[in-house]
Amino acid sequence: MAKIVTLTMNPALDIATSIERIVPDRKLRCDTPRYDPGGGGINVARAVHALGVESLAVFPAGGAAGELISHLLRQEGVGYNAVPISGFTRESLNVAERESGQQYRFILPGPEIDGRDQQRCLDALAGAAVDADYVVASGSLPRGIPEDFYARVGEITGRLGKHLILDTSGPALRHAGAGVYLLKPSLGELEGLVGHPIRDEREEEDAARTLIEQGRCEIAVVSLGARGALLVTRQSIERLPALQVASKTAVGAGDSMLAGILVGLIRGLSLSEATRFGIAAGAAALLAAGTQLCRLDDVERLYQESVNAV
């Protein structure tokens, strides 16, 4: 039985490669590619598994990319329920330019998913979530899925008495409704939810508290990039600093952070310490190359450094 179940409605086959220099109008011969299962919830499930907790990823899958995602998850030992669809699962390409150290990320659109396949995904989630401690809905919504889709997910988790963790953006975030236990917006996403620019730390705290007062969530963890994270509940406000590491890539850092928070909670850490563990997991993901996620030994080391620094 998986302790953490994730839902990814717009999964992707992540392809990472490198090249000396990117120039227009030429054939660019890249290095040997790396293939990883991707998409918000899938990344969270993979990171949770890497941190030693059993997870299960629910996602729609179609075409060769969908089959390869399932194959790669099996190789990693990550549990999954791939719901077959008629469309083709998308691919994304991450190209590192060695000369400049810059990375270029090309994200293709997902397939159109009709109402029948949407319901099959929700049914699969409901079945998998019965024995889970937490349900994570993460990532963008592909074509065909209504903006209030995550509100339907919230209704399911509410009926099951499960904690819903949501990490998304844009209209899918604005129409997510109530029923969310923990929301993890970026600062830009927080501005979109409250409808105005946020100019200083006081306004950050007020905006996060507004989400809770509006019933959007019980806990808000606002990602602040190099400034760390802002943790807000109805009873408390806490700022947790970032960890300084030599970053190779930002791919998967947010998903690793969310996985770390949940693993910390399952380990019995307080919410504050679990968020600190999540920050360590996010920082550990920055150390990985391409589309790789955090590694347990890096997370444990960075978390211990953060605890010793307090």
PDB file of C-alpha atoms in Angstrom, residues 48 63 92 173 176 213 223-224 246 270 298:
ATOM      1  CA  VAL A  48       9.232  10.120  -2.600  1.00  0.00           C
ATOM      2  CA  GLY A  63       1.451   6.088 -27.477  1.00  0.00           C
ATOM      3  CA  SER A  92       9.789  17.499 -23.317  1.00  0.00           C
ATOM      4  CA  LEU A 173      -4.950  26.802  -9.537  1.00  0.00           C
ATOM      5  CA  ALA A 176      -9.158  24.492  -7.552  1.00  0.00           C
ATOM      6  CA  GLU A 213      -8.977  32.608   5.428  1.00  0.00           C
ATOM      7  CA  SER A 223       8.314  28.911  -2.705  1.00  0.00           C
ATOM      8  CA  LEU A 224      10.546  31.979  -2.684  1.00  0.00           C
ATOM      9  CA  ALA A 246      26.207  24.776  -6.732  1.00  0.00           C
ATOM     10  CA  SER A 270       6.850  18.717  12.762  1.00  0.00           C
ATOM     11  CA  ASP A 298      22.322  14.510  -0.540  1.00  0.00           C
TER      12      ASP A 298
END
